[in-house]
CSV table of N, CA, C and O in Angstrom, one decimal:
chain,number,residue,atom,x,y,z
A,1,MET,N,-38.4,12.2,38.3
A,1,MET,CA,-37.4,11.1,38.2
A,1,MET,C,-37.3,10.7,36.7
A,1,MET,O,-36.2,10.5,36.2
A,2,LYS,N,-38.4,10.6,36.0
A,2,LYS,CA,-38.4,10.3,34.6
A,2,LYS,C,-37.7,11.3,33.8
A,2,LYS,O,-37.0,11.0,32.8
A,3,LYS,N,-37.9,12.6,34.1
A,3,LYS,CA,-37.3,13.7,33.4
A,3,LYS,C,-35.8,13.7,33.5
A,3,LYS,O,-35.1,13.9,32.6
A,4,SER,N,-35.3,13.4,34.7
A,4,SER,CA,-33.9,13.4,35.0
A,4,SER,C,-33.2,12.2,34.3
A,4,SER,O,-32.2,12.3,33.7
A,5,LEU,N,-33.9,11.0,34.3
A,5,LEU,CA,-33.4,9.9,33.5
A,5,LEU,C,-33.4,10.1,32.0
A,5,LEU,O,-32.4,9.8,31.3
A,6,LEU,N,-34.4,10.8,31.6
A,6,LEU,CA,-34.5,11.1,30.1
A,6,LEU,C,-33.4,12.1,29.8
A,6,LEU,O,-32.7,12.0,28.7
A,7,SER,N,-33.1,13.1,30.6
A,7,SER,CA,-32.1,14.1,30.4
A,7,SER,C,-30.7,13.4,30.4
A,7,SER,O,-29.9,13.7,29.5
A,8,ILE,N,-30.5,12.5,31.3
A,8,ILE,CA,-29.2,11.8,31.4
A,8,ILE,C,-29.0,11.0,30.1
A,8,ILE,O,-27.9,11.0,29.5
A,9,TYR,N,-30.1,10.3,29.7
A,9,TYR,CA,-30.0,9.5,28.5
A,9,TYR,C,-29.7,10.3,27.3
A,9,TYR,O,-28.8,10.0,26.5
A,10,LEU,N,-30.4,11.5,27.1
A,10,LEU,CA,-30.1,12.4,26.0
A,10,LEU,C,-28.7,12.9,26.0
A,10,LEU,O,-28.1,13.0,25.0
A,11,ILE,N,-28.3,13.3,27.2
A,11,ILE,CA,-26.9,13.9,27.3
A,11,ILE,C,-25.9,12.8,26.9
A,11,ILE,O,-24.9,13.1,26.2
A,12,SER,N,-26.1,11.6,27.4
A,12,SER,CA,-25.1,10.5,27.0
A,12,SER,C,-25.1,10.2,25.5
A,12,SER,O,-24.1,10.0,24.9
A,13,ILE,N,-26.3,10.3,24.9
A,13,ILE,CA,-26.3,10.1,23.5
A,13,ILE,C,-25.6,11.2,22.7
A,13,ILE,O,-24.8,11.0,21.8
A,14,LEU,N,-25.8,12.4,23.2
A,14,LEU,CA,-25.1,13.6,22.5
A,14,LEU,C,-23.6,13.4,22.7
A,14,LEU,O,-22.8,13.7,21.8
A,15,LEU,N,-23.1,13.0,23.9
A,15,LEU,CA,-21.7,12.9,24.1
A,15,LEU,C,-21.1,11.8,23.2
A,15,LEU,O,-20.0,11.9,22.6
A,16,VAL,N,-21.8,10.6,23.1
A,16,VAL,CA,-21.3,9.5,22.3
A,16,VAL,C,-21.2,10.0,20.8
A,16,VAL,O,-20.3,9.7,20.1
A,17,SER,N,-22.3,10.7,20.4
A,17,SER,CA,-22.2,11.1,19.0
A,17,SER,C,-21.2,12.2,18.7
A,17,SER,O,-20.5,12.2,17.7
A,18,ALA,N,-20.9,13.0,19.7
A,18,ALA,CA,-19.8,14.0,19.6
A,18,ALA,C,-18.5,13.4,19.5
A,18,ALA,O,-17.6,13.7,18.7
A,19,ILE,N,-18.3,12.4,20.4
A,19,ILE,CA,-17.0,11.7,20.4
A,19,ILE,C,-16.8,10.9,19.1
A,19,ILE,O,-15.7,10.9,18.5
A,20,THR,N,-17.8,10.3,18.6
A,20,THR,CA,-17.8,9.5,17.3
A,20,THR,C,-17.4,10.5,16.2
A,20,THR,O,-16.6,10.2,15.3
A,21,SER,N,-18.1,11.6,16.1
A,21,SER,CA,-17.8,12.5,15.0
A,21,SER,C,-16.4,13.1,15.1
A,21,SER,O,-15.8,13.3,14.0
A,22,CYS,N,-15.9,13.3,16.2
A,22,CYS,CA,-14.6,13.8,16.4
A,22,CYS,C,-13.6,12.8,15.9
A,22,CYS,O,-12.6,13.1,15.3
A,23,SER,N,-13.8,11.5,16.2
A,23,SER,CA,-12.9,10.5,15.8
A,23,SER,C,-12.9,10.3,14.3
A,23,SER,O,-11.9,10.0,13.7
A,24,VAL,N,-14.1,10.4,13.7
A,24,VAL,CA,-14.2,10.3,12.3
A,24,VAL,C,-13.4,11.4,11.6
A,24,VAL,O,-12.7,11.2,10.6
A,25,ARG,N,-13.5,12.7,12.1
A,25,ARG,CA,-12.8,13.8,11.6
A,25,ARG,C,-11.3,13.6,11.7
A,25,ARG,O,-10.5,14.0,10.8
A,26,ALA,N,-10.9,13.0,12.8
A,26,ALA,CA,-9.4,12.8,13.0
A,26,ALA,C,-8.9,11.8,12.1
A,26,ALA,O,-7.7,11.9,11.6
A,27,GLU,N,-9.7,10.8,11.7
A,27,GLU,CA,-9.2,9.8,10.8
A,27,GLU,C,-9.2,10.2,9.4
A,27,GLU,O,-8.5,9.8,8.5
A,28,SER,N,-10.1,11.2,9.0
A,28,SER,CA,-10.2,11.7,7.7
A,28,SER,C,-9.2,12.8,7.4
A,28,SER,O,-9.5,14.0,7.6
A,29,ASN,N,-8.0,12.4,6.9
A,29,ASN,CA,-7.0,13.3,6.6
A,29,ASN,C,-6.7,13.3,5.1
A,29,ASN,O,-5.6,13.4,4.7
A,30,VAL,N,-7.8,13.1,4.4
A,30,VAL,CA,-7.7,13.0,2.9
A,30,VAL,C,-7.2,14.3,2.3
A,30,VAL,O,-7.6,15.4,2.7
A,31,GLY,N,-6.3,14.3,1.3
A,31,GLY,CA,-5.9,15.5,0.6
A,31,GLY,C,-6.2,15.3,-0.9
A,31,GLY,O,-6.4,14.3,-1.4
A,32,TYR,N,-6.2,16.5,-1.5
A,32,TYR,CA,-6.4,16.5,-3.0
A,32,TYR,C,-5.3,17.3,-3.7
A,32,TYR,O,-4.8,18.3,-3.2
A,33,PHE,N,-4.9,16.8,-4.8
A,33,PHE,CA,-3.9,17.4,-5.6
A,33,PHE,C,-4.4,17.5,-7.1
A,33,PHE,O,-4.9,16.5,-7.7
A,34,GLY,N,-4.4,18.7,-7.6
A,34,GLY,CA,-4.9,19.0,-9.0
A,34,GLY,C,-3.7,19.2,-9.9
A,34,GLY,O,-2.8,20.0,-9.6
A,35,PHE,N,-3.7,18.6,-11.1
A,35,PHE,CA,-2.7,18.8,-12.1
A,35,PHE,C,-2.9,20.2,-12.8
A,35,PHE,O,-4.1,20.4,-13.2
A,36,GLU,N,-1.9,21.0,-12.9
A,36,GLU,CA,-2.0,22.2,-13.6
A,36,GLU,C,-0.9,22.3,-14.6
A,36,GLU,O,0.2,22.0,-14.3
A,37,PRO,N,-1.1,22.6,-15.8
A,37,PRO,CA,-2.4,22.8,-16.5
A,37,PRO,C,-3.1,21.5,-16.8
A,37,PRO,O,-2.6,20.4,-16.5
A,38,ASP,N,-4.3,21.6,-17.5
A,38,ASP,CA,-5.0,20.4,-17.9
A,38,ASP,C,-4.1,19.6,-18.8
A,38,ASP,O,-3.2,20.0,-19.4
A,39,ILE,N,-4.5,18.3,-18.8
A,39,ILE,CA,-3.7,17.3,-19.7
A,39,ILE,C,-4.4,17.3,-21.0
A,39,ILE,O,-5.6,17.0,-21.1
A,40,ILE,N,-3.7,17.6,-22.1
A,40,ILE,CA,-4.2,17.6,-23.4
A,40,ILE,C,-3.3,16.6,-24.3
A,40,ILE,O,-2.1,16.8,-24.3
A,41,THR,N,-4.0,15.7,-25.0
A,41,THR,CA,-3.2,14.8,-25.8
A,41,THR,C,-4.1,14.3,-27.0
A,41,THR,O,-5.3,14.5,-26.9
A,42,ASN,N,-3.5,13.7,-27.9
A,42,ASN,CA,-4.2,13.1,-29.1
A,42,ASN,C,-4.6,11.6,-28.7
A,42,ASN,O,-4.0,11.0,-27.9
A,43,TYR,N,-5.7,11.2,-29.4
A,43,TYR,CA,-6.0,9.8,-29.3
A,43,TYR,C,-6.3,9.3,-30.7
A,43,TYR,O,-6.3,10.0,-31.7
A,44,ILE,N,-6.4,7.9,-30.8
A,44,ILE,CA,-6.5,7.3,-32.1
A,44,ILE,C,-7.9,7.5,-32.6
A,44,ILE,O,-8.9,7.1,-32.0
A,45,GLY,N,-8.1,8.1,-33.8
A,45,GLY,CA,-9.4,8.3,-34.4
A,45,GLY,C,-9.9,7.1,-35.2
A,45,GLY,O,-9.3,6.1,-35.2
A,46,GLN,N,-11.0,7.3,-35.8
A,46,GLN,CA,-11.7,6.2,-36.5
A,46,GLN,C,-10.8,5.7,-37.7
A,46,GLN,O,-10.3,6.5,-38.5
A,47,GLY,N,-10.5,4.4,-37.8
A,47,GLY,CA,-9.8,3.9,-38.9
A,47,GLY,C,-8.3,4.4,-39.0
A,47,GLY,O,-7.8,4.3,-40.1
A,48,ASN,N,-7.8,4.9,-37.9
A,48,ASN,CA,-6.4,5.4,-37.9
A,48,ASN,C,-6.2,6.5,-39.0
A,48,ASN,O,-5.0,6.8,-39.3
A,49,LYS,N,-7.2,7.1,-39.5
A,49,LYS,CA,-7.1,8.1,-40.5
A,49,LYS,C,-7.0,9.5,-39.9
A,49,LYS,O,-6.5,10.4,-40.6
A,50,LYS,N,-7.5,9.7,-38.8
A,50,LYS,CA,-7.5,11.0,-38.2
A,50,LYS,C,-7.2,10.9,-36.7
A,50,LYS,O,-7.4,9.9,-36.1
A,51,LEU,N,-6.7,12.0,-36.1
A,51,LEU,CA,-6.4,12.0,-34.7
A,51,LEU,C,-7.5,12.9,-34.1
A,51,LEU,O,-7.8,13.9,-34.6
A,52,GLY,N,-7.9,12.6,-32.9
A,52,GLY,CA,-8.7,13.4,-32.1
A,52,GLY,C,-7.9,13.9,-30.9
A,52,GLY,O,-6.8,13.5,-30.8
A,53,TYR,N,-8.5,14.8,-30.2
A,53,TYR,CA,-7.8,15.2,-29.0
A,53,TYR,C,-8.7,15.2,-27.8
A,53,TYR,O,-9.9,15.3,-27.9
A,54,VAL,N,-8.1,15.0,-26.6
A,54,VAL,CA,-8.9,15.0,-25.4
A,54,VAL,C,-8.2,15.9,-24.4
A,54,VAL,O,-6.9,16.0,-24.4
A,55,ARG,N,-9.0,16.6,-23.7
A,55,ARG,CA,-8.5,17.6,-22.6
A,55,ARG,C,-9.2,17.2,-21.3
A,55,ARG,O,-10.4,17.2,-21.3
A,56,ILE,N,-8.4,16.9,-20.3
A,56,ILE,CA,-9.0,16.5,-19.1
A,56,ILE,C,-8.3,17.3,-17.9
A,56,ILE,O,-7.1,17.6,-18.0
A,57,THR,N,-9.1,17.5,-16.9
A,57,THR,CA,-8.6,18.1,-15.7
A,57,THR,C,-8.6,16.9,-14.7
A,57,THR,O,-9.6,16.2,-14.5
A,58,VAL,N,-7.4,16.6,-14.1
A,58,VAL,CA,-7.2,15.5,-13.2
A,58,VAL,C,-6.9,16.0,-11.8
A,58,VAL,O,-6.1,16.8,-11.6
A,59,ASP,N,-7.7,15.4,-10.9
A,59,ASP,CA,-7.4,15.6,-9.5
A,59,ASP,C,-7.1,14.3,-8.8
A,59,ASP,O,-7.8,13.3,-9.2
A,60,LEU,N,-6.2,14.2,-7.9
A,60,LEU,CA,-5.9,13.0,-7.2
A,60,LEU,C,-6.4,13.1,-5.8
A,60,LEU,O,-6.2,14.1,-5.1
A,61,MET,N,-7.1,12.1,-5.3
A,61,MET,CA,-7.5,12.0,-3.9
A,61,MET,C,-6.4,11.2,-3.3
A,61,MET,O,-6.1,10.0,-3.6
A,62,LEU,N,-5.7,11.8,-2.3
A,62,LEU,CA,-4.6,11.2,-1.6
A,62,LEU,C,-5.0,10.7,-0.2
A,62,LEU,O,-5.9,11.3,0.4
A,63,ASN,N,-4.4,9.6,0.2
A,63,ASN,CA,-4.7,9.1,1.5
A,63,ASN,C,-4.4,10.0,2.7
A,63,ASN,O,-5.0,10.0,3.7
A,64,ASP,N,-3.4,10.9,2.5
A,64,ASP,CA,-2.9,11.8,3.5
A,64,ASP,C,-2.5,13.1,2.9
A,64,ASP,O,-1.8,13.1,1.9
A,65,MET,N,-2.9,14.2,3.5
A,65,MET,CA,-2.6,15.5,3.0
A,65,MET,C,-1.1,15.8,3.0
A,65,MET,O,-0.6,16.5,2.2
A,66,SER,N,-0.4,15.1,3.9
A,66,SER,CA,1.1,15.4,4.0
A,66,SER,C,1.8,14.8,2.8
A,66,SER,O,3.0,15.1,2.6
A,67,ASP,N,1.1,14.0,1.9
A,67,ASP,CA,1.8,13.5,0.7
A,67,ASP,C,1.7,14.4,-0.5
A,67,ASP,O,2.2,14.0,-1.5
A,68,ILE,N,1.1,15.5,-0.3
A,68,ILE,CA,1.0,16.5,-1.5
A,68,ILE,C,2.3,16.9,-2.0
A,68,ILE,O,2.6,16.9,-3.2
A,69,ALA,N,3.3,17.1,-1.1
A,69,ALA,CA,4.7,17.5,-1.6
A,69,ALA,C,5.3,16.3,-2.4
A,69,ALA,O,6.0,16.6,-3.4
A,70,VAL,N,5.1,15.1,-2.0
A,70,VAL,CA,5.6,14.0,-2.7
A,70,VAL,C,5.0,13.9,-4.1
A,70,VAL,O,5.7,13.7,-5.1
A,71,VAL,N,3.7,14.1,-4.2
A,71,VAL,CA,3.0,14.0,-5.5
A,71,VAL,C,3.5,15.2,-6.4
A,71,VAL,O,3.7,15.0,-7.6
A,72,GLU,N,3.7,16.4,-5.8
A,72,GLU,CA,4.2,17.5,-6.6
A,72,GLU,C,5.5,17.1,-7.2
A,72,GLU,O,5.8,17.5,-8.3
A,73,HIS,N,6.4,16.5,-6.4
A,73,HIS,CA,7.7,16.1,-6.9
A,73,HIS,C,7.7,15.1,-8.1
A,73,HIS,O,8.5,15.2,-9.0
A,74,HIS,N,6.7,14.2,-8.0
A,74,HIS,CA,6.6,13.2,-9.1
A,74,HIS,C,5.6,13.6,-10.2
A,74,HIS,O,5.2,12.7,-11.0
A,75,THR,N,5.1,14.8,-10.2
A,75,THR,CA,4.1,15.2,-11.2
A,75,THR,C,4.5,14.9,-12.7
A,75,THR,O,3.7,14.4,-13.4
A,76,PRO,N,5.7,15.2,-13.1
A,76,PRO,CA,6.0,14.8,-14.5
A,76,PRO,C,5.9,13.3,-14.8
A,76,PRO,O,5.4,13.0,-15.9
A,77,LEU,N,6.3,12.5,-13.9
A,77,LEU,CA,6.1,11.0,-14.1
A,77,LEU,C,4.6,10.7,-14.2
A,77,LEU,O,4.2,9.9,-15.1
A,78,LEU,N,3.8,11.2,-13.4
A,78,LEU,CA,2.4,10.9,-13.3
A,78,LEU,C,1.7,11.5,-14.6
A,78,LEU,O,0.8,10.8,-15.1
A,79,ARG,N,2.0,12.7,-15.0
A,79,ARG,CA,1.4,13.3,-16.2
A,79,ARG,C,1.7,12.4,-17.4
A,79,ARG,O,0.9,12.1,-18.2
A,80,ASP,N,3.0,12.0,-17.5
A,80,ASP,CA,3.4,11.1,-18.6
A,80,ASP,C,2.6,9.8,-18.7
A,80,ASP,O,2.2,9.4,-19.7
A,81,ALA,N,2.4,9.2,-17.5
A,81,ALA,CA,1.6,8.0,-17.5
A,81,ALA,C,0.2,8.2,-17.9
A,81,ALA,O,-0.4,7.4,-18.7
A,82,ILE,N,-0.4,9.3,-17.5
A,82,ILE,CA,-1.8,9.6,-18.0
A,82,ILE,C,-1.9,9.8,-19.5
A,82,ILE,O,-2.7,9.3,-20.2
A,83,VAL,N,-0.9,10.6,-20.0
A,83,VAL,CA,-0.9,10.9,-21.4
A,83,VAL,C,-0.6,9.6,-22.2
A,83,VAL,O,-1.3,9.4,-23.3
A,84,GLU,N,0.2,8.7,-21.7
A,84,GLU,CA,0.5,7.5,-22.4
A,84,GLU,C,-0.8,6.6,-22.5
A,84,GLU,O,-1.1,6.1,-23.5
A,85,ILE,N,-1.5,6.6,-21.4
A,85,ILE,CA,-2.8,5.8,-21.4
A,85,ILE,C,-3.8,6.4,-22.3
A,85,ILE,O,-4.4,5.7,-23.1
A,86,LEU,N,-4.0,7.7,-22.3
A,86,LEU,CA,-5.0,8.3,-23.1
A,86,LEU,C,-4.6,8.2,-24.6
A,86,LEU,O,-5.5,8.0,-25.5
A,87,SER,N,-3.4,8.4,-24.9
A,87,SER,CA,-3.0,8.4,-26.4
A,87,SER,C,-3.1,7.0,-27.0
A,87,SER,O,-3.2,6.9,-28.3
A,88,LYS,N,-3.2,6.0,-26.3
A,88,LYS,CA,-3.4,4.6,-26.8
A,88,LYS,C,-4.8,4.2,-26.9
A,88,LYS,O,-5.1,3.1,-27.4
A,89,GLU,N,-5.7,5.0,-26.5
A,89,GLU,CA,-7.1,4.6,-26.5
A,89,GLU,C,-7.8,4.9,-27.8
A,89,GLU,O,-7.6,5.9,-28.4
A,90,PRO,N,-8.7,4.0,-28.2
A,90,PRO,CA,-9.4,4.2,-29.5
A,90,PRO,C,-10.6,5.2,-29.2
A,90,PRO,O,-10.9,5.5,-28.0
A,91,GLU,N,-11.1,5.8,-30.2
A,91,GLU,CA,-12.1,6.8,-30.1
A,91,GLU,C,-13.3,6.3,-29.4
A,91,GLU,O,-13.9,7.1,-28.6
A,92,GLU,N,-13.7,5.1,-29.6
A,92,GLU,CA,-14.9,4.6,-28.9
A,92,GLU,C,-14.8,4.6,-27.4
A,92,GLU,O,-15.7,4.9,-26.7
A,93,ASN,N,-13.6,4.3,-26.9
A,93,ASN,CA,-13.4,4.4,-25.4
A,93,ASN,C,-13.4,5.8,-24.9
A,93,ASN,O,-13.9,6.1,-23.8
A,94,ILE,N,-12.8,6.7,-25.7
A,94,ILE,CA,-12.7,8.1,-25.3
A,94,ILE,C,-14.1,8.7,-25.2
A,94,ILE,O,-14.4,9.5,-24.2
A,95,LYS,N,-14.9,8.4,-26.1
A,95,LYS,CA,-16.2,9.1,-26.2
A,95,LYS,C,-17.4,8.4,-25.5
A,95,LYS,O,-18.4,9.0,-25.3
A,96,SER,N,-17.1,7.2,-24.9
A,96,SER,CA,-18.2,6.5,-24.2
A,96,SER,C,-18.0,6.7,-22.7
A,96,SER,O,-16.9,6.8,-22.2
A,97,LEU,N,-19.1,6.7,-22.0
A,97,LEU,CA,-19.1,6.8,-20.5
A,97,LEU,C,-18.4,5.6,-19.9
A,97,LEU,O,-17.6,5.7,-18.9
A,98,THR,N,-18.7,4.4,-20.4
A,98,THR,CA,-18.1,3.2,-19.8
A,98,THR,C,-16.6,3.2,-20.1
A,98,THR,O,-15.7,2.8,-19.3
A,99,GLY,N,-16.2,3.6,-21.3
A,99,GLY,CA,-14.8,3.7,-21.7
A,99,GLY,C,-14.1,4.7,-20.8
A,99,GLY,O,-12.9,4.5,-20.4
A,100,ARG,N,-14.7,5.9,-20.6
A,100,ARG,CA,-14.1,6.9,-19.7
A,100,ARG,C,-13.8,6.3,-18.3
A,100,ARG,O,-12.8,6.6,-17.7
A,101,GLU,N,-14.8,5.6,-17.8
A,101,GLU,CA,-14.6,5.0,-16.5
A,101,GLU,C,-13.5,4.0,-16.5
A,101,GLU,O,-12.7,3.9,-15.5
A,102,GLU,N,-13.4,3.2,-17.5
A,102,GLU,CA,-12.3,2.2,-17.7
A,102,GLU,C,-10.9,3.0,-17.7
A,102,GLU,O,-9.9,2.5,-17.1
A,103,ILE,N,-10.9,4.0,-18.4
A,103,ILE,CA,-9.6,4.8,-18.5
A,103,ILE,C,-9.3,5.4,-17.2
A,103,ILE,O,-8.1,5.3,-16.7
A,104,ARG,N,-10.3,5.9,-16.4
A,104,ARG,CA,-10.0,6.5,-15.1
A,104,ARG,C,-9.5,5.4,-14.2
A,104,ARG,O,-8.5,5.6,-13.4
A,105,LYS,N,-10.1,4.2,-14.2
A,105,LYS,CA,-9.6,3.1,-13.4
A,105,LYS,C,-8.2,2.7,-13.7
A,105,LYS,O,-7.4,2.4,-12.9
A,106,ARG,N,-7.9,2.6,-15.0
A,106,ARG,CA,-6.6,2.3,-15.5
A,106,ARG,C,-5.5,3.3,-15.0
A,106,ARG,O,-4.4,3.0,-14.6
A,107,CYS,N,-5.9,4.6,-15.1
A,107,CYS,CA,-5.0,5.7,-14.6
A,107,CYS,C,-4.8,5.5,-13.1
A,107,CYS,O,-3.7,5.7,-12.6
A,108,THR,N,-5.9,5.2,-12.4
A,108,THR,CA,-5.7,5.1,-10.9
A,108,THR,C,-4.7,4.0,-10.6
A,108,THR,O,-3.8,4.2,-9.8
A,109,GLU,N,-4.9,2.8,-11.2
A,109,GLU,CA,-4.0,1.7,-11.0
A,109,GLU,C,-2.6,2.0,-11.4
A,109,GLU,O,-1.6,1.7,-10.6
A,110,LYS,N,-2.4,2.7,-12.5
A,110,LYS,CA,-1.0,3.0,-13.0
A,110,LYS,C,-0.4,4.0,-12.0
A,110,LYS,O,0.8,3.8,-11.6
A,111,LEU,N,-1.1,5.0,-11.6
A,111,LEU,CA,-0.5,6.0,-10.7
A,111,LEU,C,-0.2,5.5,-9.3
A,111,LEU,O,0.8,5.8,-8.7
A,112,LYS,N,-1.1,4.6,-8.9
A,112,LYS,CA,-0.8,3.9,-7.6
A,112,LYS,C,0.5,3.1,-7.7
A,112,LYS,O,1.3,3.2,-6.8
A,113,SER,N,0.6,2.3,-8.7
A,113,SER,CA,1.8,1.5,-8.8
A,113,SER,C,3.1,2.3,-9.0
A,113,SER,O,4.1,1.9,-8.4
A,114,LEU,N,3.0,3.4,-9.8
A,114,LEU,CA,4.2,4.2,-10.0
A,114,LEU,C,4.7,4.8,-8.7
A,114,LEU,O,5.8,4.8,-8.3
A,115,LEU,N,3.7,5.4,-7.9
A,115,LEU,CA,4.1,6.0,-6.6
A,115,LEU,C,4.5,5.0,-5.6
A,115,LEU,O,5.4,5.2,-4.8
A,116,LYS,N,4.0,3.8,-5.7
A,116,LYS,CA,4.4,2.7,-4.8
A,116,LYS,C,5.8,2.3,-5.1
A,116,LYS,O,6.7,2.1,-4.2
A,117,GLN,N,6.2,2.2,-6.4
A,117,GLN,CA,7.6,1.9,-6.8
A,117,GLN,C,8.5,3.0,-6.4
A,117,GLN,O,9.6,2.8,-5.9
A,118,GLU,N,8.1,4.3,-6.5
A,118,GLU,CA,9.0,5.4,-6.2
A,118,GLU,C,9.1,5.7,-4.7
A,118,GLU,O,10.2,6.1,-4.3
A,119,THR,N,8.1,5.5,-4.0
A,119,THR,CA,8.1,5.9,-2.6
A,119,THR,C,8.0,4.8,-1.6
A,119,THR,O,8.3,4.9,-0.4
A,120,GLY,N,7.4,3.6,-2.0
A,120,GLY,CA,7.2,2.5,-1.2
A,120,GLY,C,6.0,2.6,-0.3
A,120,GLY,O,5.7,1.8,0.6
A,121,GLN,N,5.1,3.6,-0.6
A,121,GLN,CA,3.9,3.8,0.2
A,121,GLN,C,2.7,3.9,-0.8
A,121,GLN,O,2.8,4.3,-1.9
A,122,GLU,N,1.5,3.6,-0.2
A,122,GLU,CA,0.2,3.8,-0.9
A,122,GLU,C,-0.1,5.3,-0.7
A,122,GLU,O,-0.5,5.7,0.4
A,123,ILE,N,-0.1,6.1,-1.7
A,123,ILE,CA,-0.4,7.5,-1.6
A,123,ILE,C,-1.7,7.8,-2.3
A,123,ILE,O,-2.5,8.5,-1.7
A,124,VAL,N,-2.0,7.4,-3.5
A,124,VAL,CA,-3.2,7.7,-4.2
A,124,VAL,C,-4.3,6.8,-3.8
A,124,VAL,O,-4.2,5.6,-3.8
A,125,ARG,N,-5.4,7.4,-3.5
A,125,ARG,CA,-6.6,6.7,-3.2
A,125,ARG,C,-7.5,6.6,-4.4
A,125,ARG,O,-8.0,5.5,-4.7
A,126,GLU,N,-7.6,7.7,-5.2
A,126,GLU,CA,-8.5,7.7,-6.4
A,126,GLU,C,-8.0,8.8,-7.3
A,126,GLU,O,-7.5,9.8,-6.9
A,127,VAL,N,-8.2,8.5,-8.6
A,127,VAL,CA,-8.0,9.5,-9.7
A,127,VAL,C,-9.4,10.0,-10.1
A,127,VAL,O,-10.3,9.2,-10.4
A,128,LEU,N,-9.5,11.3,-10.1
A,128,LEU,CA,-10.8,12.0,-10.5
A,128,LEU,C,-10.7,12.8,-11.8
A,128,LEU,O,-9.7,13.6,-11.9
A,129,PHE,N,-11.5,12.6,-12.7
A,129,PHE,CA,-11.6,13.4,-13.9
A,129,PHE,C,-12.6,14.5,-13.6
A,129,PHE,O,-13.8,14.2,-13.7
A,130,THR,N,-12.2,15.7,-13.4
A,130,THR,CA,-13.2,16.8,-13.0
A,130,THR,C,-13.7,17.5,-14.3
A,130,THR,O,-14.7,18.2,-14.2
A,131,LYS,N,-12.9,17.5,-15.4
A,131,LYS,CA,-13.3,18.0,-16.7
A,131,LYS,C,-12.9,17.0,-17.7
A,131,LYS,O,-11.7,16.5,-17.6
A,132,TYR,N,-13.7,16.8,-18.7
A,132,TYR,CA,-13.4,15.8,-19.7
A,132,TYR,C,-14.0,16.2,-21.0
A,132,TYR,O,-15.2,16.1,-21.2
A,133,LEU,N,-13.1,16.7,-21.9
A,133,LEU,CA,-13.6,17.2,-23.2
A,133,LEU,C,-12.8,16.5,-24.3
A,133,LEU,O,-11.7,16.2,-24.2
A,134,TYR,N,-13.5,16.2,-25.4
A,134,TYR,CA,-12.9,15.5,-26.5
A,134,TYR,C,-13.5,16.1,-27.8
A,134,TYR,O,-14.5,16.7,-27.9
A,135,HIS,N,-12.7,15.9,-28.9
A,135,HIS,CA,-13.1,16.2,-30.2
A,135,HIS,C,-12.5,15.3,-31.2
A,135,HIS,O,-11.4,14.9,-31.1
């Protein structure tokens, strides 16, 4: 009797966990879009006497995979916004980890607002810098 109750209990736990994992997978329809080619632009050097350059690979985490076509359509607008943000940054922000994170957050907010204006929907969940080089 104890074995059968234990078996029923274990089977019910497995069923509940299987149902829960299936519902989590169904809700997770996140998509990713990578800008090709990398974004390369100049930034303000020390004392405005020299220019440096930064090269980044940007990937967007999208709320839904079906929005990839929309993001592809608006890629020039989004690239321009990222270049504009990077080109106005001083060297200290470009070269520091905290500055890099601030830039990433600023890019995220800008791209979210641009796509919201253009499409009326929240499309971008996060902006990711997968490669970040500067000189």
